[in-house]
Tab-separated table of C-alpha atoms in Angstrom:
chain	number	residue	atom	x	y	z
A	1	MET	CA	10.584	20.685	-19.261
A	2	SER	CA	12.254	17.600	-17.882
A	3	GLU	CA	10.450	15.002	-15.816
A	4	ASP	CA	12.010	16.560	-12.724
A	5	SER	CA	10.226	19.868	-13.163
A	6	HIS	CA	6.794	20.908	-11.875
A	7	SER	CA	4.132	22.939	-13.610
A	8	HIS	CA	2.003	25.758	-12.177
A	9	SER	CA	-0.944	23.351	-12.062
A	10	ASP	CA	0.966	21.183	-9.574
A	11	ALA	CA	1.417	24.139	-7.264
A	12	GLN	CA	-2.219	25.141	-7.639
A	13	SER	CA	-3.266	21.621	-6.751
A	14	ASP	CA	-1.186	21.849	-3.599
A	15	SER	CA	-2.775	25.179	-2.691
A	16	ASN	CA	-6.140	23.455	-2.657
A	17	ASP	CA	-4.793	21.142	0.044
A	18	GLN	CA	-4.660	24.005	2.611
A	19	VAL	CA	-6.379	26.799	5.125
A	20	GLN	CA	-9.572	27.909	7.556
A	21	GLU	CA	-11.867	30.071	9.638
A	22	HIS	CA	-10.504	28.974	12.973
A	23	GLY	CA	-12.112	28.514	16.367
A	24	HIS	CA	-9.336	28.785	18.940
A	25	SER	CA	-9.733	27.118	22.297
A	26	HIS	CA	-8.529	29.208	25.201
A	27	ASP	CA	-8.469	26.304	27.636
A	28	HIS	CA	-6.368	23.234	26.934
A	29	ASP	CA	-6.197	20.647	29.690
A	30	HIS	CA	-3.279	18.372	30.450
A	31	ASP	CA	-4.189	14.792	31.138
A	32	HIS	CA	-1.954	14.971	34.218
A	33	GLY	CA	-3.979	17.799	35.701
A	34	HIS	CA	-1.940	20.883	34.800
A	35	SER	CA	-3.931	23.406	32.818
A	36	HIS	CA	-2.525	24.983	29.684
A	37	GLY	CA	-5.019	27.817	29.794
A	38	HIS	CA	-4.990	30.255	26.903
A	39	ASP	CA	-6.806	33.228	28.387
A	40	HIS	CA	-6.044	35.705	25.635
A	41	GLY	CA	-6.718	39.324	26.435
A	42	GLY	CA	-9.215	38.455	29.116
A	43	HIS	CA	-8.143	41.342	31.343
A	44	GLY	CA	-8.942	44.022	28.815
A	45	HIS	CA	-11.877	46.361	29.449
A	46	CYS	CA	-13.905	48.212	26.855
A	47	SER	CA	-16.723	50.593	27.686
A	48	HIS	CA	-18.405	50.432	24.274
A	49	SER	CA	-19.833	47.253	22.766
A	50	HIS	CA	-18.797	48.461	19.291
A	51	ASP	CA	-15.185	48.721	20.412
A	52	LEU	CA	-15.396	45.280	21.998
A	53	SER	CA	-16.822	43.827	18.795
A	54	SER	CA	-14.016	45.433	16.777
A	55	GLU	CA	-11.426	43.942	19.136
A	56	GLN	CA	-13.007	40.513	18.837
A	57	ASP	CA	-13.084	40.770	15.035
A	58	ALA	CA	-9.426	41.786	15.014
A	59	GLU	CA	-8.484	38.881	17.250
A	60	MET	CA	-10.387	36.386	15.118
A	61	GLU	CA	-8.646	37.686	12.018
A	62	ALA	CA	-5.285	37.398	13.778
A	63	ILE	CA	-6.049	33.774	14.642
A	64	SER	CA	-7.335	33.043	11.155
A	65	SER	CA	-4.241	34.521	9.508
A	66	VAL	CA	-1.936	32.407	11.682
A	67	VAL	CA	-3.941	29.265	10.941
A	68	ALA	CA	-3.733	30.164	7.263
A	69	SER	CA	0.049	30.270	7.545
A	70	PHE	CA	0.277	26.775	9.024
A	71	LEU	CA	-2.047	25.401	6.386
A	72	TYR	CA	-0.405	27.269	3.505
A	73	TYR	CA	3.004	25.841	4.460
A	74	LYS	CA	3.154	23.142	1.770
A	75	THR	CA	2.244	25.419	-1.112
A	76	TYR	CA	4.607	28.149	0.049
A	77	ALA	CA	7.525	25.803	0.720
A	78	LEU	CA	7.139	23.840	-2.512
A	79	ASN	CA	6.911	26.981	-4.624
A	80	ASN	CA	9.862	28.697	-2.968
A	81	ALA	CA	12.180	25.822	-2.106
A	82	ILE	CA	11.413	23.231	-4.782
A	83	TYR	CA	9.643	24.285	-7.971
A	84	ARG	CA	11.684	27.445	-8.451
A	85	ARG	CA	14.946	25.519	-8.150
A	86	LEU	CA	13.833	22.777	-10.502
A	87	LYS	CA	12.877	25.380	-13.082
A	88	CYS	CA	16.283	27.040	-12.756
A	89	ILE	CA	17.931	23.683	-13.434
A	90	ASP	CA	15.586	23.025	-16.337
A	91	ASP	CA	16.576	26.371	-17.868
A	92	LEU	CA	20.254	25.393	-17.964
A	93	SER	CA	21.935	24.188	-21.108
A	94	GLU	CA	21.732	20.460	-21.695
A	95	ALA	CA	25.385	20.005	-20.797
A	96	HIS	CA	25.010	21.876	-17.521
A	97	ARG	CA	21.805	19.989	-16.677
A	98	MET	CA	23.606	16.695	-17.139
A	99	THR	CA	26.452	17.859	-14.893
A	100	VAL	CA	24.041	18.961	-12.158
A	101	ALA	CA	22.112	15.696	-12.462
A	102	SER	CA	25.336	13.707	-12.120
A	103	LEU	CA	25.922	15.297	-8.703
A	104	GLY	CA	22.572	14.073	-7.439
A	105	THR	CA	21.325	17.652	-7.000
A	106	ILE	CA	17.972	16.962	-8.649
A	107	ASP	CA	17.503	13.893	-6.470
A	108	LYS	CA	18.312	16.044	-3.435
A	109	ILE	CA	15.649	18.572	-4.369
A	110	LYS	CA	13.124	15.797	-4.934
A	111	GLN	CA	13.988	14.407	-1.504
A	112	ALA	CA	13.416	17.856	-0.027
A	113	GLU	CA	10.001	17.919	-1.689
A	114	GLU	CA	8.981	14.721	0.052
A	115	LEU	CA	10.225	15.974	3.409
A	116	ILE	CA	8.235	19.205	3.014
A	117	ARG	CA	5.148	17.045	2.526
A	118	GLU	CA	6.038	15.219	5.743
A	119	ASN	CA	6.388	18.560	7.546
A	120	TYR	CA	2.976	19.553	6.254
A	121	LYS	CA	1.369	16.625	8.040
A	122	VAL	CA	2.719	18.030	11.305
A	123	MET	CA	1.476	21.534	10.426
A	124	LEU	CA	-2.010	20.118	9.885
A	125	ASP	CA	-1.847	18.209	13.144
A	126	ILE	CA	-0.801	21.329	15.056
A	127	VAL	CA	-3.777	23.290	13.772
A	128	TYR	CA	-6.213	20.418	14.194
A	129	SER	CA	-5.130	19.960	17.818
A	130	SER	CA	-5.965	23.610	18.558
A	131	THR	CA	-9.430	23.681	16.975
A	132	VAL	CA	-12.785	23.047	18.598
A	133	GLY	CA	-14.561	20.994	15.984
A	134	SER	CA	-14.369	23.676	13.288
A	135	MET	CA	-11.809	21.818	11.184
A	136	PRO	CA	-12.337	18.285	9.856
A	137	ASP	CA	-9.631	15.779	10.666
A	138	PRO	CA	-7.099	15.978	7.791
A	139	ALA	CA	-6.293	12.296	8.283
A	140	ASP	CA	-9.837	10.895	8.071
A	141	GLY	CA	-9.573	10.211	4.328
A	142	THR	CA	-13.147	11.327	3.561
A	143	GLY	CA	-12.280	14.453	1.596
A	144	ALA	CA	-14.121	16.659	4.092
A	145	PHE	CA	-10.918	18.470	4.996
A	146	LYS	CA	-10.043	19.346	1.393
A	147	GLU	CA	-13.541	20.657	0.750
A	148	TRP	CA	-13.486	22.713	3.936
A	149	LEU	CA	-10.019	24.019	3.077
A	150	LYS	CA	-11.120	25.092	-0.375
A	151	ARG	CA	-13.990	27.091	1.156
A	152	PHE	CA	-11.618	28.692	3.652
A	153	ILE	CA	-9.208	29.856	0.958
A	154	GLU	CA	-12.095	31.201	-1.094
A	155	SER	CA	-13.499	33.072	1.910
A	156	ARG	CA	-10.167	34.799	2.552
A	157	GLU	CA	-9.673	35.665	-1.089
A	158	SER	CA	-13.240	36.971	-1.484
A	159	ALA	CA	-12.614	39.211	1.546
A	160	GLY	CA	-9.550	40.630	-0.189
A	161	LYS	CA	-7.109	38.967	2.206
A	162	GLN	CA	-3.903	37.146	1.444
A	163	VAL	CA	-4.021	33.453	2.097
A	164	ALA	CA	-0.816	33.964	4.061
A	165	SER	CA	1.681	36.837	4.151
A	166	GLU	CA	5.401	36.521	3.573
A	167	SER	CA	6.112	37.755	7.092
A	168	HIS	CA	3.809	35.129	8.583
A	169	MET	CA	5.490	32.362	6.606
A	170	LYS	CA	8.880	33.464	7.934
A	171	LYS	CA	7.449	33.337	11.455
A	172	LEU	CA	6.230	29.825	10.774
A	173	TYR	CA	9.709	28.750	9.653
A	174	GLY	CA	11.043	30.302	12.857
A	175	THR	CA	8.484	28.397	14.917
A	176	MET	CA	9.675	25.146	13.369
A	177	LYS	CA	13.202	25.904	14.558
A	178	LEU	CA	11.855	26.630	18.036
A	179	PHE	CA	10.703	23.022	18.239
A	180	VAL	CA	14.380	22.145	17.855
A	181	ARG	CA	15.581	24.689	20.429
A	182	ASP	CA	12.993	23.938	23.082
A	183	TRP	CA	11.963	20.317	22.740
A	184	SER	CA	14.598	18.232	20.957
A	185	SER	CA	17.825	16.580	22.049
A	186	GLU	CA	19.553	18.576	19.312
A	187	GLY	CA	18.588	21.784	21.123
A	188	ALA	CA	20.020	20.612	24.460
A	189	GLU	CA	23.276	22.533	24.134
A	190	GLU	CA	21.528	25.803	23.251
A	191	ARG	CA	19.189	25.317	26.201
A	192	ARG	CA	22.167	24.624	28.474
A	193	LEU	CA	23.754	27.914	27.426
A	194	THR	CA	20.583	29.985	27.615
A	195	TYR	CA	18.126	28.428	30.057
A	196	GLY	CA	20.756	26.819	32.274
A	197	PRO	CA	22.058	30.060	33.876
A	198	LEU	CA	18.503	31.278	34.526
A	199	VAL	CA	17.410	28.070	36.230
A	200	ALA	CA	20.651	27.971	38.249
A	201	ALA	CA	20.179	31.576	39.394
A	202	LEU	CA	16.588	30.865	40.403
A	203	GLU	CA	17.582	27.792	42.387
A	204	ASP	CA	20.346	29.791	44.053
A	205	GLU	CA	17.760	32.339	45.219
A	206	PHE	CA	15.735	29.581	46.886
A	207	SER	CA	18.543	27.177	47.773
A	208	THR	CA	17.237	26.757	51.326
A	209	VAL	CA	13.874	25.482	50.079
A	210	ALA	CA	13.710	21.777	49.220
A	211	SER	CA	12.469	20.970	45.721
A	212	ASP	CA	9.373	19.197	47.009
A	213	SER	CA	8.521	22.267	49.120
A	214	ARG	CA	8.782	24.865	46.329
A	215	GLY	CA	5.226	24.447	45.102
A	216	ASP	CA	4.125	27.464	47.140
A	217	LEU	CA	6.649	29.630	45.257
A	218	ASN	CA	5.097	31.144	42.131
A	219	VAL	CA	7.359	31.834	39.151
A	220	LEU	CA	6.269	33.733	36.038
A	221	VAL	CA	7.964	33.353	32.646
A	222	PRO	CA	6.835	36.080	30.199
A	223	GLY	CA	7.489	35.470	26.518
A	224	ALA	CA	7.470	31.742	27.215
A	225	GLY	CA	7.467	30.693	23.554
A	226	LEU	CA	6.994	26.935	23.334
A	227	GLY	CA	7.163	26.608	27.107
A	228	ARG	CA	10.416	24.719	27.737
A	229	LEU	CA	11.981	27.211	30.148
A	230	ALA	CA	8.763	27.326	32.172
A	231	TYR	CA	8.645	23.529	32.111
A	232	ASP	CA	12.277	23.235	33.253
A	233	ILE	CA	11.580	25.598	36.145
A	234	CYS	CA	8.499	23.611	37.153
A	235	CYS	CA	10.630	20.458	37.072
A	236	ARG	CA	12.674	22.052	39.875
A	237	GLY	CA	9.564	22.120	42.042
A	238	PHE	CA	8.334	25.704	41.471
A	239	SER	CA	4.730	26.450	40.527
A	240	THR	CA	5.286	28.045	37.140
A	241	GLN	CA	3.226	30.006	34.661
A	242	GLY	CA	4.312	30.852	31.132
A	243	ASN	CA	2.837	33.823	29.314
A	244	GLU	CA	2.829	34.142	25.522
A	245	PHE	CA	1.228	36.528	23.059
A	246	SER	CA	2.076	34.985	19.667
A	247	TYR	CA	-0.490	32.588	18.238
A	248	PHE	CA	2.315	30.816	16.376
A	249	MET	CA	3.865	30.014	19.745
A	250	LEU	CA	0.528	29.231	21.399
A	251	PHE	CA	-0.498	26.711	18.752
A	252	ALA	CA	2.920	25.063	18.884
A	253	SER	CA	3.096	24.963	22.691
A	254	ASN	CA	-0.399	23.496	22.888
A	255	TYR	CA	0.717	20.748	20.517
A	256	ILE	CA	3.740	19.941	22.671
A	257	LEU	CA	2.170	20.267	26.096
A	258	ASN	CA	-1.184	18.670	25.410
A	259	ARG	CA	-0.748	16.358	22.424
A	260	SER	CA	2.475	14.518	23.188
A	261	LEU	CA	2.041	10.998	24.521
A	262	LYS	CA	5.623	9.765	24.352
A	263	GLU	CA	9.141	11.090	23.918
A	264	ASP	CA	10.261	11.808	20.343
A	265	GLN	CA	6.726	11.186	19.115
A	266	HIS	CA	6.812	13.835	16.406
A	267	THR	CA	9.267	14.440	13.561
A	268	LEU	CA	10.116	17.582	11.622
A	269	TYR	CA	12.709	18.409	8.971
A	270	PRO	CA	13.293	22.047	9.951
A	271	TYR	CA	16.327	22.709	7.733
A	272	VAL	CA	14.932	21.275	4.516
A	273	HIS	CA	14.249	24.768	3.111
A	274	GLN	CA	17.816	25.911	3.764
A	275	PHE	CA	19.988	25.640	0.641
A	276	SER	CA	22.781	28.047	1.640
A	277	HIS	CA	25.599	27.458	4.137
A	278	VAL	CA	25.102	23.686	3.840
A	279	ALA	CA	28.075	21.329	4.091
A	280	CYS	CA	26.317	18.155	2.970
A	281	THR	CA	22.887	16.904	1.978
A	282	GLU	CA	22.545	14.856	5.160
A	283	ASP	CA	22.743	18.029	7.269
A	284	GLN	CA	19.971	19.719	5.321
A	285	MET	CA	17.664	16.707	5.251
A	286	ARG	CA	18.150	15.501	8.812
A	287	ALA	CA	15.154	14.730	10.977
A	288	VAL	CA	14.562	16.278	14.385
A	289	HIS	CA	12.387	14.347	16.824
A	290	PHE	CA	10.444	15.940	19.667
A	291	PRO	CA	9.666	16.220	22.509
A	292	ASP	CA	12.816	14.926	24.170
A	293	ALA	CA	11.029	15.223	27.536
A	294	LEU	CA	7.390	14.428	28.144
A	295	PRO	CA	5.541	17.406	29.675
A	296	ARG	CA	2.982	15.182	31.358
A	297	ASN	CA	5.752	13.519	33.411
A	298	MET	CA	6.668	16.410	35.688
A	299	PRO	CA	8.521	15.177	38.773
A	300	TYR	CA	6.700	17.458	41.237
A	301	SER	CA	3.219	17.348	39.717
A	302	ALA	CA	1.703	16.644	43.146
A	303	THR	CA	3.068	19.866	44.637
A	304	ALA	CA	3.808	22.269	41.752
A	305	ASP	CA	1.339	23.719	39.243
A	306	PHE	CA	2.122	24.437	35.607
A	307	SER	CA	0.119	26.657	33.247
A	308	MET	CA	0.381	28.720	30.089
A	309	ILE	CA	-1.595	31.962	29.754
A	310	ALA	CA	-2.185	33.741	26.459
A	311	GLY	CA	-2.232	37.505	26.197
A	312	ASP	CA	-0.227	40.702	26.153
A	313	PHE	CA	2.179	40.723	29.108
A	314	VAL	CA	1.433	44.283	30.202
A	315	GLU	CA	-2.319	43.914	29.765
A	316	VAL	CA	-2.540	40.633	31.676
A	317	TYR	CA	-0.085	41.202	34.524
A	318	SER	CA	-0.794	44.837	35.309
A	319	ALA	CA	-4.293	43.786	36.406
A	320	ASP	CA	-5.273	44.184	40.044
A	321	ASP	CA	-5.491	40.442	40.649
A	322	GLU	CA	-1.838	40.062	39.601
A	323	LYS	CA	-0.525	42.653	42.054
A	324	GLU	CA	2.303	41.297	44.240
A	325	LYS	CA	1.423	37.727	43.293
A	326	TRP	CA	4.769	36.369	42.099
A	327	ASP	CA	7.832	35.231	44.035
A	328	ALA	CA	10.042	35.384	40.951
A	329	ILE	CA	9.866	36.509	37.335
A	330	VAL	CA	12.294	35.040	34.810
A	331	THR	CA	12.721	36.726	31.421
A	332	CYS	CA	14.736	35.215	28.572
A	333	PHE	CA	15.186	37.004	25.221
A	334	PHE	CA	12.081	38.979	26.182
A	335	MET	CA	12.757	42.539	27.338
A	336	ASP	CA	13.694	43.756	23.856
A	337	THR	CA	10.268	42.753	22.529
A	338	ALA	CA	8.844	45.881	24.188
A	339	LYS	CA	7.772	48.980	22.335
A	340	ASN	CA	8.171	50.793	25.656
A	341	VAL	CA	10.364	48.823	28.044
A	342	LEU	CA	9.356	51.101	30.929
A	343	ALA	CA	5.874	49.556	30.721
A	344	TYR	CA	7.473	46.113	31.032
A	345	LEU	CA	9.470	47.238	34.064
A	346	ASP	CA	6.393	48.756	35.705
A	347	THR	CA	4.473	45.520	35.119
A	348	ILE	CA	7.253	43.371	36.581
A	349	TRP	CA	7.357	45.665	39.624
A	350	HIS	CA	3.566	45.484	39.995
A	351	ALA	CA	3.457	41.688	39.741
A	352	LEU	CA	6.350	40.869	42.085
A	353	LYS	CA	5.846	40.451	45.805
A	354	PRO	CA	7.950	42.687	48.062
A	355	GLY	CA	11.346	41.009	48.389
A	356	ALA	CA	10.812	38.945	45.215
A	357	VAL	CA	13.435	38.481	42.504
A	358	TRP	CA	13.584	39.196	38.772
A	359	ILE	CA	16.179	37.320	36.694
A	360	ASN	CA	16.841	38.419	33.111
A	361	LEU	CA	19.009	37.135	30.263
A	362	GLY	CA	19.096	38.282	26.669
A	363	PRO	CA	20.277	40.749	24.041
A	364	LEU	CA	18.805	44.107	23.065
A	365	LEU	CA	17.466	43.498	19.589
A	366	TRP	CA	14.627	45.984	19.942
A	367	HIS	CA	11.890	44.311	17.923
A	368	PHE	CA	10.093	47.457	16.777
A	369	ASP	CA	13.172	49.520	15.940
A	370	ASN	CA	12.520	51.251	12.587
A	371	VAL	CA	9.284	49.345	12.000
A	372	ALA	CA	6.958	51.539	9.970
A	373	GLY	CA	3.858	52.648	11.838
A	374	GLU	CA	5.077	51.384	15.210
A	375	SER	CA	6.124	53.439	18.218
A	376	SER	CA	9.389	52.258	19.761
A	377	ILE	CA	11.909	53.571	22.263
A	378	GLU	CA	15.345	51.929	22.225
A	379	PHE	CA	17.936	52.029	25.002
A	380	THR	CA	21.535	50.948	25.372
A	381	ARG	CA	22.353	48.209	27.849
A	382	ASP	CA	23.697	50.763	30.343
A	383	GLU	CA	20.582	52.904	29.961
A	384	PHE	CA	18.444	49.816	30.467
A	385	ILE	CA	20.230	49.046	33.745
A	386	GLU	CA	19.679	52.623	34.935
A	387	LEU	CA	15.975	52.289	34.107
A	388	VAL	CA	15.837	49.121	36.215
A	389	LYS	CA	17.279	51.039	39.155
A	390	LYS	CA	15.038	54.071	38.608
A	391	THR	CA	11.992	51.787	38.668
A	392	GLY	CA	12.968	50.961	42.242
A	393	PHE	CA	14.692	47.601	41.884
A	394	VAL	CA	17.805	46.756	43.865
A	395	PHE	CA	20.253	45.735	41.154
A	396	ASP	CA	22.608	42.914	42.155
A	397	GLU	CA	25.934	44.184	40.808
A	398	ALA	CA	27.743	40.991	41.839
A	399	LYS	CA	25.501	38.841	39.638
A	400	PHE	CA	25.633	41.047	36.547
A	401	LYS	CA	27.287	39.317	33.589
A	402	GLU	CA	28.015	40.785	30.172
A	403	ASP	CA	29.306	39.658	26.767
A	404	ILE	CA	27.633	36.258	27.024
A	405	ALA	CA	27.828	34.614	23.588
A	406	LEU	CA	24.459	33.013	22.891
A	407	PRO	CA	22.897	31.460	19.789
A	408	TYR	CA	19.191	31.616	19.034
A	409	THR	CA	17.515	28.766	17.128
A	410	ALA	CA	20.890	28.079	15.554
A	411	ASP	CA	21.533	25.188	13.215
A	412	PRO	CA	24.683	23.726	14.771
A	413	LYS	CA	25.632	22.126	11.450
A	414	SER	CA	25.281	25.306	9.388
A	415	MET	CA	28.377	26.874	7.813
A	416	LEU	CA	27.127	30.246	9.079
A	417	GLN	CA	26.703	30.861	12.810
A	418	TYR	CA	25.216	33.927	14.509
A	419	THR	CA	25.671	34.684	18.187
A	420	TYR	CA	24.335	37.456	20.410
A	421	SER	CA	26.466	39.264	22.947
A	422	ALA	CA	23.884	39.027	25.717
A	423	PHE	CA	23.853	40.100	29.350
A	424	MET	CA	22.368	38.644	32.509
A	425	CYS	CA	21.124	40.542	35.534
A	426	VAL	CA	19.390	39.860	38.831
A	427	ALA	CA	17.284	42.503	40.566
A	428	ARG	CA	14.996	42.456	43.571
A	429	LYS	CA	11.947	44.377	44.629
A	430	PRO	CA	12.722	45.758	48.099
A	431	SER	CA	10.907	44.255	51.058
A	432	MET	CA	8.401	46.542	52.746
């Protein structure tokens, strides 16, 4: 092989630089006084201690598998994006290898390798920021982290578990692009198209209330992801709570909301793994800095509260203490995550105060459609609207909008662009 190729031993060495038995903190505090509380599944009830123990074991394995994905990133990315391509080049005829080398393609791949290693530092930092002393600091230089990581990998393998599944690694890549969408200047246009109409509709509902007097209005954002929409709403003076179920999102949002000290503090190269639909090397290798806004600098922090709650939306917000608690619920690219959207509608109804408003924007990419072993009921957009009405909501026909072209974590420089034909609706729970 040429000097540009990598052997299996290189990849194995990288695998020993990664993964853990993770202790997840459910309560992360903002320095500015807003709690980012991760109260995962706390509203569930189980009558048998054995069942409760099984649920706890399942949750710990879910956390551990997500942590494994973050920490396996370098090995996975190098094997799939770098070493495989270098081997393909090495297998070419000498004449073809020389032609490829003359284009700078090998140098490009080597550059991508270095940027993946830079990304890995951020992955480690994300996980370390969400642990409670169970993971040594990867940056301390003592070797404690590598030794701990080796034991973690061995413990997963001895238990017959994958270090990290293919599906989890794809979710991790998606999470990286969410940093761009939610917390970078590059994502500003996508946020303007997607979050902008929701925030405008919410402000229109409460246009008679001054921003510094909106702190008594409670707004819930289910499926909050990395928390930017909830943050933007809170920046308009509303007391806002985001709810998220995915540990990928929870780890990432904790990193943003609680571990960012200045704007553009962190850097990722989210498109470095993307070798198709690329116009030029600079597009693929470009850096994205985040956050473009500092969560700790909320303009109405004295009057408006901000929090993030972990857990299943239906389980958390169908609880008695959530009944008629919320003045508004804002859902964005969320309703189609339901296995049974009627349960979502019932929960929204339960949580809203009489006279409160629900604002929704998104497509209908039913997430569990044709997923083996999962129950799922899919509806057309028109059927969905009828279900909203049958639940009891007053549907605002004048504010209904359809065929809204929206991207989702799009690379604006990619030669391939996907858009959703989304719809937006506003509905109210009748006053008593």
